[in-house]
Short mmCIF file of C-alpha atoms and ligand atoms in Angstrom, two decimals:
data_model
loop_
_atom_site.label_atom_id
_atom_site.label_comp_id
_atom_site.label_asym_id
_atom_site.label_seq_id
_atom_site.Cartn_x
_atom_site.Cartn_y
_atom_site.Cartn_z
CA MET A 1 13.61 -6.61 11.75
CA ALA A 2 11.81 -5.13 8.88
CA GLY A 3 9.78 -2.15 9.64
CA THR A 4 10.38 1.01 11.61
CA GLN A 5 13.45 2.60 10.01
CA ASP A 6 12.06 1.72 6.45
CA ARG A 7 11.10 4.60 4.22
CA SER A 8 7.50 5.86 3.91
CA ILE A 9 5.92 4.63 0.58
CA LEU A 10 2.30 5.86 1.00
CA ALA A 11 0.84 7.95 3.68
CA PHE A 12 -2.56 9.89 3.75
CA ASP A 13 -2.90 12.80 6.12
CA GLU A 14 -6.36 13.83 6.83
CA VAL A 15 -7.49 13.27 3.23
CA THR A 16 -10.90 14.36 2.24
CA VAL A 17 -12.59 13.61 -1.06
CA ARG A 18 -16.00 15.06 -1.87
CA PHE A 19 -18.61 14.30 -4.53
CA ASP A 20 -21.53 16.60 -4.76
CA ASP A 21 -20.68 17.91 -1.27
CA ARG A 22 -20.85 14.61 0.35
CA ALA A 23 -17.53 13.44 1.93
CA VAL A 24 -16.86 10.02 0.37
CA LEU A 25 -13.54 10.10 2.21
CA ASP A 26 -13.50 11.98 5.33
CA ARG A 27 -10.11 13.00 7.01
CA VAL A 28 -8.43 9.72 6.27
CA SER A 29 -4.87 9.28 7.64
CA PHE A 30 -2.80 6.08 7.50
CA GLU A 31 1.01 5.23 6.66
CA LEU A 32 2.69 2.48 5.08
CA HIS A 33 6.42 1.69 5.06
CA ARG A 34 8.37 -0.36 2.61
CA GLY A 35 7.37 -4.04 2.30
CA GLU A 36 4.33 -3.48 4.70
CA SER A 37 0.84 -4.50 3.65
CA LEU A 38 -2.57 -2.79 4.07
CA VAL A 39 -5.72 -4.85 4.13
CA LEU A 40 -8.62 -2.52 3.34
CA LEU A 41 -12.00 -3.43 4.47
CA GLY A 42 -15.52 -1.79 4.40
CA GLU A 43 -18.86 -2.42 2.90
CA ALA A 44 -19.75 -1.53 -0.55
CA GLY A 45 -19.56 2.33 -1.10
CA SER A 46 -17.65 2.87 1.96
CA GLY A 47 -14.75 4.49 -0.08
CA LYS A 48 -12.15 1.78 -0.88
CA THR A 49 -11.89 2.34 -4.48
CA VAL A 50 -12.01 6.08 -4.03
CA LEU A 51 -9.00 5.75 -1.64
CA LEU A 52 -6.95 3.72 -4.10
CA LYS A 53 -7.81 6.09 -7.05
CA SER A 54 -6.69 8.92 -4.84
CA ALA A 55 -3.28 7.20 -4.23
CA LEU A 56 -3.02 7.05 -7.91
CA GLY A 57 -3.80 10.54 -8.44
CA LEU A 58 -6.96 9.76 -10.63
CA ILE A 59 -9.26 11.29 -8.09
CA LYS A 60 -7.95 14.65 -6.57
CA ALA A 61 -8.35 15.08 -2.73
CA ASP A 62 -10.40 18.15 -1.62
CA GLY A 63 -8.32 18.29 1.65
CA GLY A 64 -5.52 16.80 3.37
CA ARG A 65 -2.08 15.74 2.05
CA ILE A 66 -0.94 12.57 0.15
CA TYR A 67 2.58 11.34 0.37
CA LEU A 68 4.20 8.87 -2.06
CA PHE A 69 7.73 7.49 -1.83
CA GLY A 70 8.46 10.01 0.94
CA GLU A 71 7.21 13.00 -1.07
CA ASP A 72 4.22 15.33 -0.79
CA VAL A 73 2.31 14.65 -3.96
CA THR A 74 -0.75 16.52 -3.17
CA LYS A 75 -0.17 19.22 -5.60
CA ALA A 76 1.65 17.06 -8.37
CA THR A 77 1.15 17.93 -11.95
CA GLU A 78 -0.28 15.57 -14.48
CA GLN A 79 3.31 14.91 -15.69
CA GLN A 80 4.65 14.14 -12.20
CA TRP A 81 1.65 11.72 -11.62
CA TYR A 82 2.44 9.91 -14.80
CA ASP A 83 6.03 9.42 -13.52
CA LEU A 84 4.59 8.43 -9.97
CA ARG A 85 2.26 5.86 -11.51
CA ALA A 86 5.17 4.29 -13.41
CA ARG A 87 6.27 3.34 -9.89
CA MET A 88 2.92 1.76 -8.95
CA GLY A 89 1.15 -1.29 -10.12
CA VAL A 90 -2.65 -1.55 -10.11
CA LEU A 91 -5.12 -4.31 -10.45
CA PHE A 92 -8.45 -2.56 -10.85
CA GLN A 93 -11.74 -4.16 -9.51
CA GLU A 94 -13.16 -4.85 -12.81
CA GLY A 95 -9.99 -6.79 -13.87
CA GLY A 96 -9.81 -4.68 -17.04
CA LEU A 97 -8.12 -6.72 -19.49
CA PHE A 98 -8.68 -5.76 -23.04
CA ASP A 99 -10.45 -8.34 -24.84
CA SER A 100 -9.15 -7.73 -28.32
CA LEU A 101 -5.54 -7.86 -27.07
CA SER A 102 -3.59 -10.89 -26.70
CA ILE A 103 -2.41 -11.99 -23.11
CA GLU A 104 1.10 -10.84 -24.24
CA ASP A 105 -0.04 -7.35 -25.38
CA ASN A 106 -2.31 -7.00 -22.14
CA VAL A 107 0.79 -7.52 -19.96
CA ALA A 108 2.96 -5.35 -21.93
CA TYR A 109 0.40 -2.49 -21.85
CA PRO A 110 1.97 -0.79 -18.83
CA LEU A 111 5.28 -0.73 -20.40
CA LEU A 112 4.02 0.68 -23.76
CA ASN A 113 2.08 3.40 -21.97
CA GLN A 114 4.58 4.61 -19.51
CA GLU A 115 7.29 6.61 -21.45
CA THR A 116 9.23 7.29 -18.58
CA LEU A 117 10.27 3.56 -18.33
CA ARG A 118 11.54 3.69 -22.01
CA CYS A 119 11.64 -0.06 -22.22
CA PRO A 120 13.49 -1.22 -25.37
CA GLU A 121 11.49 -4.01 -27.18
CA GLU A 122 13.69 -7.24 -26.44
CA GLU A 123 13.62 -5.97 -22.88
CA MET A 124 9.99 -5.52 -22.96
CA ALA A 125 9.43 -9.10 -24.37
CA ARG A 126 11.50 -10.44 -21.60
CA ARG A 127 9.71 -8.71 -18.78
CA VAL A 128 6.23 -9.75 -20.30
CA GLU A 129 7.40 -13.31 -20.13
CA GLN A 130 8.99 -13.15 -16.72
CA SER A 131 5.69 -11.53 -15.45
CA LEU A 132 3.55 -14.27 -16.82
CA GLU A 133 5.90 -17.01 -15.65
CA PHE A 134 5.64 -15.22 -12.26
CA VAL A 135 1.87 -16.10 -12.25
CA GLU A 136 2.47 -19.38 -13.76
CA LEU A 137 0.82 -18.53 -17.17
CA GLY A 138 4.02 -18.43 -19.33
CA HIS A 139 2.17 -20.72 -21.84
CA THR A 140 -0.65 -18.18 -22.53
CA LEU A 141 1.29 -15.49 -24.36
CA GLU A 142 -0.66 -15.89 -27.53
CA LYS A 143 -4.13 -16.48 -26.15
CA PHE A 144 -6.90 -14.11 -25.65
CA PRO A 145 -8.65 -13.27 -22.34
CA SER A 146 -11.63 -14.96 -23.49
CA GLU A 147 -9.97 -18.25 -23.74
CA LEU A 148 -8.81 -18.07 -20.01
CA SER A 149 -10.86 -18.97 -16.96
CA GLY A 150 -11.88 -16.09 -14.48
CA GLY A 151 -8.99 -17.28 -12.18
CA MET A 152 -6.52 -17.18 -15.00
CA ARG A 153 -7.73 -13.69 -16.17
CA ARG A 154 -6.98 -12.50 -12.63
CA ARG A 155 -3.58 -13.90 -12.70
CA VAL A 156 -2.80 -12.02 -16.02
CA GLY A 157 -4.12 -8.87 -14.23
CA ILE A 158 -1.49 -9.52 -11.47
CA ALA A 159 1.23 -10.09 -14.21
CA ARG A 160 0.21 -6.81 -15.73
CA ALA A 161 0.37 -5.11 -12.33
CA ILE A 162 3.71 -6.30 -11.42
CA VAL A 163 5.38 -6.00 -15.08
CA THR A 164 6.83 -2.64 -14.33
CA GLU A 165 8.33 -3.99 -11.09
CA PRO A 166 6.62 -1.36 -8.91
CA GLU A 167 7.61 -0.42 -5.60
CA LEU A 168 3.79 -0.09 -4.56
CA LEU A 169 0.99 -2.43 -5.57
CA LEU A 170 -2.65 -1.73 -5.36
CA TYR A 171 -5.11 -4.65 -5.75
CA ASP A 172 -8.87 -3.73 -5.81
CA SER A 173 -10.72 -6.95 -4.71
CA PRO A 174 -8.26 -9.37 -6.41
CA THR A 175 -10.16 -12.50 -5.01
CA ALA A 176 -13.96 -11.22 -5.56
CA GLY A 177 -16.04 -13.71 -7.28
CA LEU A 178 -13.24 -16.53 -7.29
CA ASP A 179 -13.86 -19.94 -5.54
CA PRO A 180 -11.91 -20.46 -2.30
CA ILE A 181 -9.19 -22.35 -3.83
CA THR A 182 -8.44 -19.95 -6.80
CA ALA A 183 -8.63 -17.09 -4.34
CA ALA A 184 -5.99 -18.80 -2.14
CA THR A 185 -3.79 -19.14 -5.30
CA ILE A 186 -4.18 -15.35 -6.06
CA MET A 187 -3.27 -14.48 -2.57
CA ALA A 188 -0.13 -16.72 -2.74
CA LEU A 189 0.83 -14.70 -5.75
CA ILE A 190 0.27 -11.45 -3.94
CA ILE A 191 2.43 -12.68 -1.07
CA LYS A 192 5.15 -13.75 -3.47
CA GLY A 193 5.09 -10.36 -4.96
CA ARG A 194 5.41 -8.71 -1.45
CA ASP A 195 8.20 -11.12 -0.24
CA VAL A 196 10.18 -11.46 -3.44
CA ARG A 197 10.63 -7.86 -4.21
CA ARG A 198 9.53 -6.37 -0.86
CA ALA A 199 6.69 -4.44 -2.67
CA THR A 200 4.48 -2.40 -0.40
CA THR A 201 1.05 -3.82 -0.92
CA VAL A 202 -2.56 -2.53 -0.59
CA ILE A 203 -5.41 -5.04 -0.96
CA VAL A 204 -9.26 -4.29 -0.90
CA THR A 205 -11.00 -7.41 0.08
CA HIS A 206 -14.25 -8.56 1.56
CA ARG A 207 -12.56 -11.92 2.55
CA TYR A 208 -11.03 -11.69 6.08
CA GLN A 209 -9.08 -15.01 5.04
CA ASP A 210 -7.32 -12.99 2.52
CA GLY A 211 -5.69 -10.71 5.25
CA GLU A 212 -5.04 -13.78 7.45
CA MET A 213 -3.13 -15.23 4.44
CA LEU A 214 -1.09 -12.04 4.06
CA THR A 215 -0.45 -12.07 8.06
CA ARG A 216 0.28 -15.71 8.52
CA TYR A 217 2.18 -16.88 5.38
CA ARG A 218 5.56 -15.80 3.62
CA HIS A 219 6.77 -16.82 0.38
CA ASP A 220 9.92 -19.25 0.59
CA ALA A 221 12.12 -18.57 -2.46
CA SER A 222 13.85 -21.93 -2.13
CA LEU A 223 10.69 -23.99 -2.16
CA GLY A 224 8.87 -21.78 -4.65
CA HIS A 225 5.68 -21.49 -2.71
CA VAL A 226 4.16 -19.91 0.50
CA VAL A 227 4.73 -21.47 3.89
CA PRO A 228 3.40 -20.32 7.33
CA ALA A 229 5.37 -17.45 8.77
CA ALA A 230 7.16 -17.65 12.01
CA ALA A 231 4.82 -17.17 14.81
CA ASN A 232 6.97 -14.47 16.48
CA GLY A 233 5.52 -11.76 14.01
CA SER A 234 8.98 -10.98 12.44
CA GLY A 235 7.57 -10.73 9.16
CA PRO A 236 6.58 -7.55 7.31
CA ARG A 237 3.86 -5.70 9.20
CA THR A 238 0.23 -6.11 7.97
CA HIS A 239 -2.08 -3.19 8.64
CA TYR A 240 -6.01 -3.66 8.90
CA VAL A 241 -8.08 -0.58 8.13
CA VAL A 242 -11.83 -0.53 8.12
CA LEU A 243 -13.68 2.07 6.30
CA ARG A 244 -17.31 3.05 7.09
CA GLU A 245 -18.87 5.83 5.05
CA GLY A 246 -15.55 7.34 4.18
CA ARG A 247 -14.07 7.41 7.68
CA ILE A 248 -11.54 5.13 9.18
CA VAL A 249 -13.23 3.16 12.01
CA PHE A 250 -10.37 0.83 12.65
CA ASP A 251 -6.61 0.79 11.99
CA GLY A 252 -4.60 -1.94 13.68
CA SER A 253 -3.10 -5.43 13.71
CA GLN A 254 -4.82 -8.60 12.87
CA ALA A 255 -4.80 -9.49 16.71
CA GLU A 256 -6.56 -6.09 17.52
CA MET A 257 -8.90 -6.62 14.73
CA GLU A 258 -9.90 -9.91 16.33
CA THR A 259 -10.71 -8.29 19.59
CA ALA A 260 -12.34 -5.30 18.18
CA ALA A 261 -15.54 -4.39 20.17
CA ASP A 262 -17.12 -2.30 17.32
CA GLU A 263 -19.88 -4.49 15.71
CA TYR A 264 -19.29 -2.98 12.17
CA VAL A 265 -15.43 -3.95 12.60
CA ALA A 266 -16.17 -7.41 14.32
CA ASN A 267 -18.48 -8.35 11.21
CA PHE A 268 -15.33 -8.40 8.95
CA VAL A 269 -13.70 -10.99 11.15
CA ARG A 270 -15.29 -14.10 9.85
CA ARG A 271 -14.05 -17.65 10.03
CA PRO A 272 -14.62 -19.96 7.00
CA GLY A 273 -17.16 -22.87 7.90
N1 LIG B 1 -16.84 9.56 -9.65
C1 LIG B 1 -17.69 9.50 -8.79
N2 LIG B 1 -18.68 10.54 -8.73
C2 LIG B 1 -19.72 10.59 -7.82
N3 LIG B 1 -19.69 9.65 -6.58
C3 LIG B 1 -18.76 8.75 -6.69
C4 LIG B 1 -17.65 8.61 -7.92
N4 LIG B 1 -16.91 7.52 -7.39
C5 LIG B 1 -17.43 7.03 -6.39
N5 LIG B 1 -18.34 7.68 -5.83
C6 LIG B 1 -19.19 7.46 -4.56
O1 LIG B 1 -18.30 7.36 -3.53
C7 LIG B 1 -18.55 6.40 -2.57
C8 LIG B 1 -17.48 5.49 -2.38
O2 LIG B 1 -17.39 4.70 -3.57
P1 LIG B 1 -16.22 3.46 -3.69
O3 LIG B 1 -14.88 3.93 -3.15
O4 LIG B 1 -16.30 3.08 -5.16
O5 LIG B 1 -16.79 2.33 -2.63
P2 LIG B 1 -16.24 0.97 -2.62
O6 LIG B 1 -15.90 0.91 -0.98
O7 LIG B 1 -17.34 -0.09 -2.67
O8 LIG B 1 -15.10 0.73 -3.33
C9 LIG B 1 -20.01 5.71 -3.11
O9 LIG B 1 -21.06 6.28 -2.35
C10 LIG B 1 -19.95 6.17 -4.56
O10 LIG B 1 -21.12 6.13 -5.14
MG1 LIG B 2 -14.75 -0.65 -4.97
#
């Protein structure tokens, strides 16, 4: 059984973030253990991106405590955040590839910019290639973002998020704006990241199907693709958290999500077609 004895990777304890006296995160608490996933739902402006940025130390909490890798990082210095971020991978909402850099240089960027990793050049080239192969884009090294489709650019973003082999991955809306098939491909890659390296995964999404995939599929290393997970729920746990105006209004399993009485929460449980 994966789960309960595993160490805590990310925890918020009553975290509050205020902008202009307005709480955009209001006493938010949750905990993720190694290998678990968090599906973060909530309408636009509910605080999802602020939550991720707080976990990255890019936005400072006004109250409460944040724990990363089992340590209280609430009062971490910039240098300590720098080191912490070297252990985290992130795909920002905007995608954020640099148009003027080749795909190779885009993916290498986190290695270049995190001095604590101190990656020698050959090792860097190898890691970049491996990451791009992981997302099945090994042939695009020399290309530029403008030469790739939206789905391919998103995959490059995933390659860049995983290039440092992080223990914790944060994906802000990785499937937004993609057609359903490309979105499923992206989710399969995120599942692969979770299952191959037991990375702890936080994903912001508007698509309930994304969460369903995380819960119901696992990556089969011998087959090289995702397959339905055993129905006995022995896989890594997937938490569902719903934010509303900065407050957590739901925290539970997919099964609990599907029987939630709260209308705001129930609205996120949508079936395709
Ligand atoms: N840097 C900032 N300064 C002021 N307000 C902000 C800032 N970042 C986010 N907000 C506000 O915080 C709220 C939550 O934003 P955000 O987390 O981006 O929402 P979403 O759930 O859509 O990702 C919004 O009302 C937004 O306008
Ligand atoms: Mg957002």
